[in-house]
């Protein structure tokens, strides 16, 4: 529901105010505060807690999904995500965002980003929020590696992440998360993804 534009969300107001007796509407959102206040005020909040790792493992194994451990780690307790996750597409986005972080951190020259940026620009069906979700995951892993060296979600590329985490300061990671938050807020305004990502690199690299 948080992905709906204002017009689509407002079209539900009448139904939410006077729903038929037989109807129960369940609207999902990653963040309730991304919803319009008029929608929030007419809904009853209900939190779905993530499944434990053991529950996720049982779920994934029962469906004989490929690369079960990766799906469990990346799904973060969401069985629906574990099933729907396209690992090939995820890996492509992750490679692009890892390059972005390396360039933004000064660990790689800006020229390394240019062909990646061009490829992203040509992929018309790839929405900016898909890249931002991967970027959040990588920043989370970098913070864990820097602070505790504990379990991360992208453990298959730990060797790539560890040297990057070693050269970053906590303040840089915090600033990066803040900038990504700002970009996420602009998605509804149809911000161009390449311009947004290029600007992110320029801000963090400067």
mmCIF file of C-alpha atoms in Angstrom, residues 5-203:
data_model
loop_
_atom_site.group_PDB
_atom_site.id
_atom_site.type_symbol
_atom_site.label_atom_id
_atom_site.label_comp_id
_atom_site.label_asym_id
_atom_site.label_seq_id
_atom_site.Cartn_x
_atom_site.Cartn_y
_atom_site.Cartn_z
ATOM 1 C CA UNK A 5 0.405 7.140 -5.329
ATOM 2 C CA UNK A 6 -1.876 9.651 -3.619
ATOM 3 C CA UNK A 7 -4.642 9.290 -6.208
ATOM 4 C CA UNK A 8 -4.762 5.508 -5.873
ATOM 5 C CA UNK A 9 -4.674 5.681 -2.079
ATOM 6 C CA UNK A 10 -7.452 8.276 -1.921
ATOM 7 C CA UNK A 11 -9.653 6.122 -4.135
ATOM 8 C CA UNK A 12 -9.891 3.650 -1.237
ATOM 9 C CA UNK A 13 -11.108 6.155 1.336
ATOM 10 C CA UNK A 14 -14.825 5.568 0.713
ATOM 11 C CA UNK A 15 -14.379 1.811 1.006
ATOM 12 C CA UNK A 16 -12.359 2.189 4.196
ATOM 13 C CA UNK A 17 -14.952 4.510 5.732
ATOM 14 C CA UNK A 18 -17.955 2.312 4.907
ATOM 15 C CA UNK A 19 -16.757 -1.219 4.139
ATOM 16 C CA UNK A 20 -19.366 -3.898 3.340
ATOM 17 C CA UNK A 21 -20.083 -6.231 6.248
ATOM 18 C CA UNK A 22 -18.591 -9.201 4.416
ATOM 19 C CA UNK A 23 -15.324 -7.454 3.501
ATOM 20 C CA UNK A 24 -12.028 -7.417 5.386
ATOM 21 C CA UNK A 25 -9.247 -5.385 3.779
ATOM 22 C CA UNK A 26 -5.634 -6.160 4.676
ATOM 23 C CA UNK A 27 -3.200 -3.521 3.458
ATOM 24 C CA UNK A 28 0.517 -4.113 3.799
ATOM 25 C CA UNK A 29 3.270 -1.521 4.046
ATOM 26 C CA UNK A 30 6.913 -1.598 5.044
ATOM 27 C CA UNK A 31 6.488 1.648 6.963
ATOM 28 C CA UNK A 32 3.071 2.846 8.092
ATOM 29 C CA UNK A 33 4.279 6.447 8.058
ATOM 30 C CA UNK A 34 4.751 6.231 4.300
ATOM 31 C CA UNK A 35 0.952 6.006 4.050
ATOM 32 C CA UNK A 36 -1.264 9.054 3.780
ATOM 33 C CA UNK A 37 -2.567 10.233 7.177
ATOM 34 C CA UNK A 38 -6.122 9.774 5.874
ATOM 35 C CA UNK A 39 -5.363 6.096 5.250
ATOM 36 C CA UNK A 40 -3.627 5.551 8.590
ATOM 37 C CA UNK A 41 -6.493 7.105 10.528
ATOM 38 C CA UNK A 42 -8.972 4.669 8.986
ATOM 39 C CA UNK A 43 -6.930 1.519 9.562
ATOM 40 C CA UNK A 44 -6.114 -0.679 12.535
ATOM 41 C CA UNK A 45 -2.343 -1.319 12.718
ATOM 42 C CA UNK A 46 -1.261 -4.928 13.004
ATOM 43 C CA UNK A 47 2.360 -6.047 12.993
ATOM 44 C CA UNK A 48 3.510 -9.251 11.320
ATOM 45 C CA UNK A 49 6.609 -10.440 13.150
ATOM 46 C CA UNK A 50 9.373 -12.056 11.061
ATOM 47 C CA UNK A 51 9.804 -15.806 11.319
ATOM 48 C CA UNK A 52 12.777 -17.209 13.188
ATOM 49 C CA UNK A 53 15.687 -18.668 11.257
ATOM 50 C CA UNK A 54 14.567 -22.184 12.222
ATOM 51 C CA UNK A 55 11.022 -21.517 10.973
ATOM 52 C CA UNK A 56 12.398 -20.053 7.760
ATOM 53 C CA UNK A 57 14.626 -23.069 7.233
ATOM 54 C CA UNK A 58 11.657 -25.430 7.619
ATOM 55 C CA UNK A 59 9.613 -23.297 5.222
ATOM 56 C CA UNK A 60 12.313 -23.164 2.554
ATOM 57 C CA UNK A 61 13.211 -26.842 2.813
ATOM 58 C CA UNK A 62 9.563 -27.894 2.562
ATOM 59 C CA UNK A 63 9.388 -26.113 -0.799
ATOM 60 C CA UNK A 64 12.768 -27.388 -1.991
ATOM 61 C CA UNK A 65 13.928 -23.905 -3.004
ATOM 62 C CA UNK A 66 17.359 -23.461 -4.546
ATOM 63 C CA UNK A 67 20.177 -21.823 -2.558
ATOM 64 C CA UNK A 68 18.190 -22.135 0.681
ATOM 65 C CA UNK A 69 20.748 -20.502 2.997
ATOM 66 C CA UNK A 70 21.019 -17.403 0.828
ATOM 67 C CA UNK A 71 17.247 -17.118 0.619
ATOM 68 C CA UNK A 72 16.929 -17.452 4.385
ATOM 69 C CA UNK A 73 19.546 -14.754 4.993
ATOM 70 C CA UNK A 74 18.202 -12.279 2.446
ATOM 71 C CA UNK A 75 14.527 -12.814 3.268
ATOM 72 C CA UNK A 76 15.108 -11.699 6.881
ATOM 73 C CA UNK A 77 12.178 -13.692 8.224
ATOM 74 C CA UNK A 78 9.767 -13.083 5.331
ATOM 75 C CA UNK A 79 8.571 -16.379 3.782
ATOM 76 C CA UNK A 80 6.996 -14.585 0.832
ATOM 77 C CA UNK A 81 10.283 -12.902 -0.013
ATOM 78 C CA UNK A 82 12.161 -16.188 0.308
ATOM 79 C CA UNK A 83 9.914 -17.688 -2.377
ATOM 80 C CA UNK A 84 9.746 -14.714 -4.737
ATOM 81 C CA UNK A 85 13.390 -13.623 -4.536
ATOM 82 C CA UNK A 86 15.048 -13.691 -7.963
ATOM 83 C CA UNK A 87 18.634 -14.345 -6.949
ATOM 84 C CA UNK A 88 20.043 -13.750 -10.424
ATOM 85 C CA UNK A 89 18.451 -10.299 -10.617
ATOM 86 C CA UNK A 90 19.461 -9.590 -7.023
ATOM 87 C CA UNK A 91 23.091 -10.481 -7.739
ATOM 88 C CA UNK A 92 23.176 -8.082 -10.692
ATOM 89 C CA UNK A 93 21.797 -5.242 -8.596
ATOM 90 C CA UNK A 94 24.154 -6.118 -5.769
ATOM 91 C CA UNK A 95 27.190 -6.048 -8.047
ATOM 92 C CA UNK A 96 26.120 -2.603 -9.258
ATOM 93 C CA UNK A 97 25.575 -1.255 -5.740
ATOM 94 C CA UNK A 98 28.836 -2.743 -4.484
ATOM 95 C CA UNK A 99 30.631 -0.883 -7.264
ATOM 96 C CA UNK A 100 28.774 2.277 -6.246
ATOM 97 C CA UNK A 101 29.939 1.914 -2.646
ATOM 98 C CA UNK A 102 33.532 1.212 -3.628
ATOM 99 C CA UNK A 103 33.621 4.294 -5.842
ATOM 100 C CA UNK A 104 31.821 6.449 -3.256
ATOM 101 C CA UNK A 105 34.303 5.336 -0.588
ATOM 102 C CA UNK A 106 37.291 6.109 -2.797
ATOM 103 C CA UNK A 107 38.246 2.437 -3.055
ATOM 104 C CA UNK A 108 37.787 2.481 -6.842
ATOM 105 C CA UNK A 109 38.105 5.212 -9.495
ATOM 106 C CA UNK A 110 34.962 6.977 -10.703
ATOM 107 C CA UNK A 111 35.505 5.502 -14.154
ATOM 108 C CA UNK A 112 34.601 2.112 -12.708
ATOM 109 C CA UNK A 113 31.083 3.373 -12.105
ATOM 110 C CA UNK A 114 30.460 4.797 -15.588
ATOM 111 C CA UNK A 115 29.658 1.519 -17.430
ATOM 112 C CA UNK A 116 27.570 0.357 -14.473
ATOM 113 C CA UNK A 117 25.615 3.611 -14.511
ATOM 114 C CA UNK A 118 25.016 3.273 -18.243
ATOM 115 C CA UNK A 119 23.730 -0.276 -17.823
ATOM 116 C CA UNK A 120 21.340 0.813 -15.078
ATOM 117 C CA UNK A 121 20.098 3.629 -17.282
ATOM 118 C CA UNK A 122 19.277 1.187 -20.075
ATOM 119 C CA UNK A 123 17.321 -1.153 -17.796
ATOM 120 C CA UNK A 124 13.984 0.628 -18.015
ATOM 121 C CA UNK A 125 12.087 -2.027 -16.037
ATOM 122 C CA UNK A 126 14.424 -1.856 -13.035
ATOM 123 C CA UNK A 127 12.946 0.563 -10.511
ATOM 124 C CA UNK A 128 15.158 2.710 -8.293
ATOM 125 C CA UNK A 129 13.696 1.267 -5.095
ATOM 126 C CA UNK A 130 15.009 -2.190 -6.044
ATOM 127 C CA UNK A 131 18.553 -0.822 -6.074
ATOM 128 C CA UNK A 132 18.026 1.108 -2.851
ATOM 129 C CA UNK A 133 16.878 -2.023 -1.020
ATOM 130 C CA UNK A 134 20.087 -3.786 -2.023
ATOM 131 C CA UNK A 135 22.089 -0.716 -1.039
ATOM 132 C CA UNK A 136 20.518 -0.734 2.422
ATOM 133 C CA UNK A 137 21.431 -4.412 2.817
ATOM 134 C CA UNK A 138 25.050 -3.773 1.864
ATOM 135 C CA UNK A 139 25.340 -0.793 4.202
ATOM 136 C CA UNK A 140 23.880 -2.912 6.998
ATOM 137 C CA UNK A 141 26.457 -5.623 6.344
ATOM 138 C CA UNK A 142 29.298 -3.105 6.227
ATOM 139 C CA UNK A 143 28.242 -1.706 9.588
ATOM 140 C CA UNK A 144 28.118 -5.178 11.145
ATOM 141 C CA UNK A 145 31.531 -6.083 9.759
ATOM 142 C CA UNK A 146 32.983 -2.826 11.019
ATOM 143 C CA UNK A 147 31.468 -2.981 14.493
ATOM 144 C CA UNK A 148 31.216 -6.670 15.401
ATOM 145 C CA UNK A 149 32.360 -8.823 12.484
ATOM 146 C CA UNK A 150 29.226 -10.898 13.030
ATOM 147 C CA UNK A 151 26.739 -12.636 10.771
ATOM 148 C CA UNK A 152 25.790 -10.743 7.616
ATOM 149 C CA UNK A 153 23.122 -11.290 4.970
ATOM 150 C CA UNK A 154 25.483 -11.184 2.003
ATOM 151 C CA UNK A 155 27.938 -13.666 3.430
ATOM 152 C CA UNK A 156 28.853 -15.035 -0.022
ATOM 153 C CA UNK A 157 30.671 -11.755 -0.788
ATOM 154 C CA UNK A 158 32.163 -11.248 2.669
ATOM 155 C CA UNK A 159 35.663 -11.135 1.150
ATOM 156 C CA UNK A 160 34.620 -8.135 -0.940
ATOM 157 C CA UNK A 161 32.901 -6.386 1.936
ATOM 158 C CA UNK A 162 35.519 -6.830 4.667
ATOM 159 C CA UNK A 163 38.256 -4.635 3.119
ATOM 160 C CA UNK A 164 35.662 -1.985 2.299
ATOM 161 C CA UNK A 165 34.336 -2.026 5.867
ATOM 162 C CA UNK A 166 37.889 -1.697 7.178
ATOM 163 C CA UNK A 167 38.462 1.599 5.376
ATOM 164 C CA UNK A 168 35.146 3.212 6.319
ATOM 165 C CA UNK A 169 34.252 5.207 9.404
ATOM 166 C CA UNK A 170 30.944 4.822 11.227
ATOM 167 C CA UNK A 171 30.118 8.445 10.396
ATOM 168 C CA UNK A 172 30.490 7.704 6.663
ATOM 169 C CA UNK A 173 28.107 4.750 6.830
ATOM 170 C CA UNK A 174 25.600 6.792 8.828
ATOM 171 C CA UNK A 175 25.810 9.619 6.296
ATOM 172 C CA UNK A 176 25.357 7.142 3.437
ATOM 173 C CA UNK A 177 22.217 5.720 5.042
ATOM 174 C CA UNK A 178 20.881 9.232 5.511
ATOM 175 C CA UNK A 179 21.443 10.090 1.847
ATOM 176 C CA UNK A 180 19.764 6.858 0.736
ATOM 177 C CA UNK A 181 16.809 7.733 2.986
ATOM 178 C CA UNK A 182 16.520 11.085 1.229
ATOM 179 C CA UNK A 183 16.547 9.438 -2.197
ATOM 180 C CA UNK A 184 13.899 6.945 -1.067
ATOM 181 C CA UNK A 185 11.644 9.858 -0.110
ATOM 182 C CA UNK A 186 11.940 11.247 -3.645
ATOM 183 C CA UNK A 187 10.861 8.064 -5.430
ATOM 184 C CA UNK A 188 7.225 9.175 -5.602
ATOM 185 C CA UNK A 189 8.374 12.232 -7.534
ATOM 186 C CA UNK A 190 9.724 9.966 -10.282
ATOM 187 C CA UNK A 191 13.329 10.958 -9.713
ATOM 188 C CA UNK A 192 15.650 9.574 -12.400
ATOM 189 C CA UNK A 193 17.570 6.662 -10.948
ATOM 190 C CA UNK A 194 20.880 7.295 -12.707
ATOM 191 C CA UNK A 195 20.937 10.949 -11.682
ATOM 192 C CA UNK A 196 20.086 9.986 -8.103
ATOM 193 C CA UNK A 197 22.804 7.330 -7.866
ATOM 194 C CA UNK A 198 25.419 9.519 -9.561
ATOM 195 C CA UNK A 199 24.623 12.329 -7.119
ATOM 196 C CA UNK A 200 24.898 9.907 -4.199
ATOM 197 C CA UNK A 201 28.416 8.948 -5.238
ATOM 198 C CA UNK A 202 29.421 12.580 -5.684
ATOM 199 C CA UNK A 203 28.139 13.506 -2.204
#
